[in-house]
Amino acid sequence: MGDVLQLSGVRVRRGAKEILAGVDWSVDDGQRWIVLGPNGAGKTTLVQLLTGAVFPTAGTVEVIGERLGRVDVSELRQVVGFASAANERRVHASETVLDVVLTGAYGIQGRWRESYEMLDTGRARALLNLLGVKDLRDRRFGTLSSGESKRVQIARALMPDPEVLILDEPAAGMDLGGREDLIASMSRLATDPRGPVMIVVTHHVEEIPPGFTHVMMLDDGVVTAAGPIDEVLTADRLSALYNMPLTLDTIDGRYHSRRRTATPRVD
Ligand SMILES: Nc1ncnc2c1ncn2[C@@H]1O[C@H](COP(=O)(O)OP(=O)(O)OP(=O)(O)O)[C@@H](O)[C@H]1O
Ligand SMILES: [Mg+2]
């Protein structure tokens, strides 16, 4: 049994479509997961189950031993941090970066907000520093580039010190430099033994940060492989997932993949 997350027989159906067709998944403390799969495989739906945004049609989702459906969604927000491209920039456009991060902690402050304020400001600054964006703290959130914005959103998601941090396609739309900075930040978090369990959805093996330990492959609502990254992430499994012959190389803890081309004949 996963001590942080446990999904058993999870199905999500919308009309005639079965988006997730019986997912079993165990996640333990200390694990850092990558979720890979083609467009429409069900990756976003899977992570939305963990944030309480989507409910299973059948099966059970447990987060830290609590069955979802029985847990208050505002309580869940303290336990599961989530950042994705949707809406955030519009919602917080006129707030300063520091406030966007600080308000990520609201649920835990409640009426003790006054006394926690100093502590929280210190934590928000430390998180901005960890994500490499501390100089942006007084900027309006809406003026940030997408890479800067993404890193601030991750700092915000980390503010309540969640047990699980979920990032859905964090590097989407970023330039090469922004992507590399983000990967370095995610790798720093992943290798911090006190850091949260991480689940990162991505389309590109090039974006897997060093320090990630496990991978899940999702294809048309079905988990086709899940386990330690050095066992599960192979050229053969990737080729099956994307239905084309692919290579897989590792350099300095990073992965690279491309279509396998016929080896030129030497004669
Ligand atoms: N509310 C819904 N009603 C009907 N179909 C839905 C609904 N939500 C999602 N789907 C469909 O379920 C499938 C999985 O969607 P999901 O967003 O989970 O995929 P994904 O793996 O995140 O894809 P992408 O890589 O493109 O982000 C898609 O075919 C999508 O169109
Ligand atoms: Mg998606």
Short mmCIF file of C-alpha atoms and ligand atoms in Angstrom, two decimals:
data_model
loop_
_atom_site.label_atom_id
_atom_site.label_comp_id
_atom_site.label_asym_id
_atom_site.label_seq_id
_atom_site.Cartn_x
_atom_site.Cartn_y
_atom_site.Cartn_z
CA MET A 1 0.00 0.00 0.00
CA GLY A 2 1.29 3.45 -0.87
CA ASP A 3 1.68 5.47 2.30
CA VAL A 4 1.17 8.82 0.53
CA LEU A 5 -1.16 7.98 -2.37
CA GLN A 6 -3.18 4.88 -3.10
CA LEU A 7 -5.43 4.57 -6.12
CA SER A 8 -7.38 1.33 -6.47
CA GLY A 9 -9.51 0.41 -9.47
CA VAL A 10 -10.06 4.06 -10.37
CA ARG A 11 -12.36 4.69 -13.31
CA VAL A 12 -13.46 8.06 -14.63
CA ARG A 13 -16.23 8.03 -17.23
CA ARG A 14 -17.69 11.04 -19.04
CA GLY A 15 -20.63 10.05 -21.21
CA ALA A 16 -19.57 7.15 -23.37
CA LYS A 17 -15.86 7.87 -22.86
CA GLU A 18 -13.85 6.04 -20.24
CA ILE A 19 -11.07 8.54 -19.52
CA LEU A 20 -9.40 6.34 -16.89
CA ALA A 21 -10.12 2.66 -17.21
CA GLY A 22 -9.13 1.07 -13.90
CA VAL A 23 -6.00 2.70 -12.47
CA ASP A 24 -4.07 1.16 -9.56
CA TRP A 25 -1.18 3.26 -8.26
CA SER A 26 0.83 3.33 -5.04
CA VAL A 27 3.08 6.23 -4.11
CA ASP A 28 5.33 6.16 -1.05
CA ASP A 29 7.13 8.86 0.84
CA GLY A 30 10.37 9.97 -0.79
CA GLN A 31 9.25 9.06 -4.32
CA ARG A 32 9.31 11.53 -7.23
CA TRP A 33 7.11 10.49 -10.15
CA ILE A 34 6.99 11.44 -13.82
CA VAL A 35 3.73 10.77 -15.67
CA LEU A 36 4.18 10.27 -19.42
CA GLY A 37 1.59 9.63 -22.10
CA PRO A 38 0.24 10.92 -25.42
CA ASN A 39 -2.29 13.76 -25.72
CA GLY A 40 -5.64 12.65 -24.36
CA ALA A 41 -4.18 9.71 -22.39
CA GLY A 42 -5.84 10.91 -19.15
CA LYS A 43 -2.83 12.48 -17.36
CA THR A 44 -4.55 15.72 -16.33
CA THR A 45 -7.64 13.80 -15.24
CA LEU A 46 -5.42 11.55 -13.12
CA VAL A 47 -3.77 14.44 -11.28
CA GLN A 48 -7.10 16.23 -10.89
CA LEU A 49 -8.32 13.21 -8.93
CA LEU A 50 -5.55 13.90 -6.43
CA THR A 51 -6.54 17.54 -5.97
CA GLY A 52 -10.21 16.70 -5.48
CA ALA A 53 -11.18 18.52 -8.70
CA VAL A 54 -12.42 15.28 -10.31
CA PHE A 55 -14.19 12.39 -8.56
CA PRO A 56 -13.83 8.78 -9.65
CA THR A 57 -16.80 7.06 -11.24
CA ALA A 58 -15.58 3.89 -9.51
CA GLY A 59 -12.67 2.89 -7.28
CA THR A 60 -10.96 4.74 -4.43
CA VAL A 61 -8.37 7.49 -4.08
CA GLU A 62 -6.55 7.77 -0.74
CA VAL A 63 -4.24 10.62 0.15
CA ILE A 64 -2.16 10.01 3.31
CA GLY A 65 -4.55 7.29 4.37
CA GLU A 66 -7.65 9.48 3.99
CA ARG A 67 -10.18 8.47 1.43
CA LEU A 68 -11.14 11.34 -0.87
CA GLY A 69 -14.76 12.22 -0.68
CA ARG A 70 -14.46 12.09 3.11
CA VAL A 71 -11.81 14.82 3.23
CA ASP A 72 -12.66 18.49 3.09
CA VAL A 73 -11.26 20.04 -0.14
CA SER A 74 -9.77 23.00 1.79
CA GLU A 75 -7.98 20.48 4.05
CA LEU A 76 -6.75 18.66 0.96
CA ARG A 77 -5.25 21.90 -0.35
CA GLN A 78 -2.84 21.90 2.60
CA VAL A 79 -1.72 18.40 1.75
CA VAL A 80 -1.62 18.50 -2.06
CA GLY A 81 0.02 21.47 -3.78
CA PHE A 82 -0.85 21.90 -7.45
CA ALA A 83 0.36 24.17 -10.24
CA SER A 84 -0.74 24.09 -13.86
CA ALA A 85 -0.92 26.60 -16.67
CA ALA A 86 -4.64 27.29 -16.18
CA ASN A 87 -5.92 30.69 -15.06
CA GLU A 88 -3.37 31.58 -12.39
CA ARG A 89 -1.89 34.54 -14.23
CA ARG A 90 -5.26 36.14 -14.87
CA VAL A 91 -6.48 35.62 -11.31
CA HIS A 92 -3.44 37.16 -9.61
CA ALA A 93 -2.32 39.64 -12.30
CA SER A 94 -2.35 42.78 -10.14
CA GLU A 95 -0.92 41.19 -6.97
CA THR A 96 2.77 41.36 -6.16
CA VAL A 97 4.75 38.16 -6.51
CA LEU A 98 5.32 38.03 -2.74
CA ASP A 99 1.56 38.27 -2.10
CA VAL A 100 0.79 35.56 -4.66
CA VAL A 101 3.14 33.22 -2.78
CA LEU A 102 1.92 34.34 0.67
CA THR A 103 -1.75 33.79 -0.13
CA GLY A 104 -0.87 30.20 -1.01
CA ALA A 105 -0.71 29.66 2.77
CA TYR A 106 -4.15 31.04 3.66
CA GLY A 107 -5.85 27.83 4.70
CA ILE A 108 -3.37 27.24 7.52
CA GLN A 109 -3.41 30.79 8.82
CA GLY A 110 -7.07 31.18 9.69
CA ARG A 111 -7.60 33.58 12.58
CA TRP A 112 -3.98 33.30 13.65
CA ARG A 113 -2.93 35.16 10.54
CA GLU A 114 -1.49 38.16 12.43
CA SER A 115 0.99 36.13 14.44
CA TYR A 116 2.02 33.98 11.52
CA GLU A 117 2.58 36.86 9.16
CA MET A 118 6.30 37.33 9.90
CA LEU A 119 6.97 33.64 9.71
CA ASP A 120 5.08 33.38 6.44
CA THR A 121 6.89 36.29 4.82
CA GLY A 122 10.17 34.59 5.70
CA ARG A 123 8.95 31.32 4.22
CA ALA A 124 7.64 32.98 1.04
CA ARG A 125 11.00 34.71 0.51
CA ALA A 126 12.88 31.47 1.14
CA LEU A 127 10.71 29.66 -1.42
CA LEU A 128 11.22 32.41 -4.02
CA ASN A 129 14.93 32.06 -3.36
CA LEU A 130 14.75 28.26 -3.72
CA LEU A 131 13.02 28.67 -7.09
CA GLY A 132 15.61 31.25 -8.18
CA VAL A 133 13.18 34.19 -8.47
CA LYS A 134 13.75 36.16 -5.26
CA ASP A 135 14.46 39.40 -7.12
CA LEU A 136 10.93 39.36 -8.56
CA ARG A 137 9.12 39.58 -5.21
CA ASP A 138 7.85 43.17 -5.64
CA ARG A 139 6.81 42.78 -9.29
CA ARG A 140 3.15 42.51 -10.34
CA PHE A 141 2.45 38.86 -11.10
CA GLY A 142 0.82 39.73 -14.44
CA THR A 143 4.08 41.23 -15.75
CA LEU A 144 6.11 38.02 -15.41
CA SER A 145 7.30 35.90 -18.31
CA SER A 146 5.74 32.45 -18.46
CA GLY A 147 8.88 30.82 -17.02
CA GLU A 148 9.05 33.29 -14.14
CA SER A 149 5.33 32.89 -13.54
CA LYS A 150 5.65 29.12 -13.43
CA ARG A 151 8.38 29.24 -10.82
CA VAL A 152 6.35 31.66 -8.68
CA GLN A 153 3.35 29.32 -8.95
CA ILE A 154 5.47 26.44 -7.71
CA ALA A 155 6.62 28.57 -4.75
CA ARG A 156 2.94 29.35 -4.05
CA ALA A 157 1.99 25.67 -4.21
CA LEU A 158 4.81 24.90 -1.73
CA MET A 159 3.73 27.59 0.74
CA PRO A 160 1.51 25.34 2.95
CA ASP A 161 4.35 22.77 3.05
CA PRO A 162 2.28 20.12 1.23
CA GLU A 163 3.00 16.39 1.41
CA VAL A 164 2.54 16.13 -2.36
CA LEU A 165 3.43 18.63 -5.10
CA ILE A 166 1.80 18.11 -8.49
CA LEU A 167 2.92 19.95 -11.61
CA ASP A 168 1.01 19.44 -14.86
CA GLU A 169 3.28 20.19 -17.83
CA PRO A 170 5.35 22.78 -15.93
CA ALA A 171 7.70 23.53 -18.83
CA ALA A 172 5.03 23.91 -21.52
CA GLY A 173 5.66 26.96 -23.69
CA MET A 174 9.00 27.85 -22.11
CA ASP A 175 12.11 28.87 -23.96
CA LEU A 176 15.25 26.76 -23.59
CA GLY A 177 16.76 28.89 -20.82
CA GLY A 178 13.51 29.06 -18.85
CA ARG A 179 13.03 25.33 -19.20
CA GLU A 180 16.55 24.57 -18.01
CA ASP A 181 16.18 26.91 -15.01
CA LEU A 182 12.87 25.25 -14.12
CA ILE A 183 14.37 21.76 -14.43
CA ALA A 184 17.21 22.81 -12.11
CA SER A 185 14.66 24.13 -9.58
CA MET A 186 12.60 20.93 -9.77
CA SER A 187 15.75 18.84 -9.40
CA ARG A 188 16.78 20.82 -6.31
CA LEU A 189 13.35 20.16 -4.78
CA ALA A 190 13.37 16.50 -5.82
CA THR A 191 16.71 15.82 -4.15
CA ASP A 192 15.78 17.55 -0.89
CA PRO A 193 15.04 14.68 1.51
CA ARG A 194 12.55 16.88 3.37
CA GLY A 195 10.86 17.87 0.11
CA PRO A 196 7.34 16.72 -0.80
CA VAL A 197 6.46 13.73 -2.92
CA MET A 198 6.44 15.14 -6.46
CA ILE A 199 4.31 14.19 -9.44
CA VAL A 200 5.20 15.88 -12.70
CA VAL A 201 3.26 15.39 -15.92
CA THR A 202 5.35 16.00 -19.01
CA HIS A 203 5.43 15.22 -22.72
CA HIS A 204 9.20 15.24 -23.05
CA VAL A 205 11.75 12.94 -21.45
CA GLU A 206 14.22 15.83 -21.88
CA GLU A 207 12.25 17.61 -19.13
CA ILE A 208 12.71 14.88 -16.50
CA PRO A 209 14.67 16.55 -13.68
CA PRO A 210 17.59 14.58 -12.20
CA GLY A 211 16.49 13.11 -8.88
CA PHE A 212 13.13 11.75 -10.10
CA THR A 213 12.78 8.14 -9.03
CA HIS A 214 9.69 6.67 -10.72
CA VAL A 215 7.73 6.84 -13.94
CA MET A 216 4.16 6.01 -14.93
CA MET A 217 3.15 5.50 -18.55
CA LEU A 218 -0.49 6.16 -19.29
CA ASP A 219 -2.04 5.23 -22.62
CA ASP A 220 -5.71 5.74 -23.41
CA GLY A 221 -6.74 5.65 -19.74
CA VAL A 222 -4.67 2.56 -18.91
CA VAL A 223 -1.40 2.38 -16.96
CA THR A 224 0.90 0.45 -19.29
CA ALA A 225 3.97 0.64 -17.01
CA ALA A 226 4.80 2.07 -13.58
CA GLY A 227 7.85 1.72 -11.34
CA PRO A 228 11.46 2.80 -10.79
CA ILE A 229 12.60 5.05 -13.61
CA ASP A 230 15.80 3.14 -14.38
CA GLU A 231 13.77 -0.05 -14.91
CA VAL A 232 10.64 1.31 -16.56
CA LEU A 233 11.90 4.07 -18.83
CA THR A 234 13.30 2.18 -21.80
CA ALA A 235 13.40 2.84 -25.54
CA ASP A 236 11.10 -0.15 -26.12
CA ARG A 237 8.42 1.06 -23.70
CA LEU A 238 8.61 4.63 -25.04
CA SER A 239 8.32 3.30 -28.60
CA ALA A 240 5.22 1.32 -27.63
CA LEU A 241 3.72 4.34 -25.87
CA TYR A 242 4.13 6.65 -28.86
CA ASN A 243 3.70 3.94 -31.46
CA MET A 244 6.92 4.66 -33.31
CA PRO A 245 10.53 3.47 -33.02
CA LEU A 246 12.31 5.78 -30.56
CA THR A 247 15.81 5.94 -29.14
CA LEU A 248 16.51 6.75 -25.49
CA ASP A 249 19.85 8.09 -24.27
CA THR A 250 21.00 9.29 -20.86
CA ILE A 251 23.62 12.01 -20.41
CA ASP A 252 24.49 13.45 -16.99
CA GLY A 253 21.25 12.21 -15.44
CA ARG A 254 19.10 13.68 -18.24
CA TYR A 255 17.16 11.73 -20.86
CA HIS A 256 16.96 12.30 -24.62
CA SER A 257 14.71 10.64 -27.14
CA ARG A 258 14.17 10.87 -30.89
CA ARG A 259 12.76 8.77 -33.71
CA ARG A 260 15.03 5.88 -34.52
CA THR A 261 16.35 6.20 -38.05
CA ALA A 262 17.51 3.28 -40.13
CA THR A 263 21.26 2.77 -39.63
CA PRO A 264 22.99 3.80 -42.86
CA ARG A 265 24.60 0.86 -44.64
CA VAL A 266 28.35 0.94 -44.86
CA ASP A 267 29.57 -1.07 -47.83
N1 LIG B 1 -15.48 16.45 -19.07
C1 LIG B 1 -15.13 15.68 -20.09
N2 LIG B 1 -16.04 15.16 -20.94
C2 LIG B 1 -15.68 14.37 -21.97
N3 LIG B 1 -14.41 14.05 -22.26
C3 LIG B 1 -13.45 14.56 -21.45
C4 LIG B 1 -13.75 15.40 -20.33
N4 LIG B 1 -12.58 15.73 -19.72
C5 LIG B 1 -11.60 15.12 -20.44
N5 LIG B 1 -12.13 14.43 -21.49
C6 LIG B 1 -11.38 13.65 -22.47
O1 LIG B 1 -10.62 12.69 -21.76
C7 LIG B 1 -9.39 12.43 -22.40
C8 LIG B 1 -8.26 12.65 -21.42
O2 LIG B 1 -8.13 14.03 -21.09
P1 LIG B 1 -6.93 14.59 -20.23
O3 LIG B 1 -7.03 16.06 -20.21
O4 LIG B 1 -6.90 13.89 -18.93
O5 LIG B 1 -5.69 14.08 -21.10
P2 LIG B 1 -4.15 14.45 -21.01
O6 LIG B 1 -3.42 13.13 -20.98
O7 LIG B 1 -3.90 15.40 -19.92
O8 LIG B 1 -3.89 15.11 -22.43
P3 LIG B 1 -2.89 16.31 -22.85
O9 LIG B 1 -1.55 15.65 -22.98
O10 LIG B 1 -3.40 16.73 -24.19
O11 LIG B 1 -2.95 17.37 -21.79
C9 LIG B 1 -9.36 13.37 -23.61
O12 LIG B 1 -9.75 12.65 -24.73
C10 LIG B 1 -10.39 14.44 -23.26
O13 LIG B 1 -10.96 14.99 -24.42
MG MG B 2 -3.19 17.35 -19.83
#
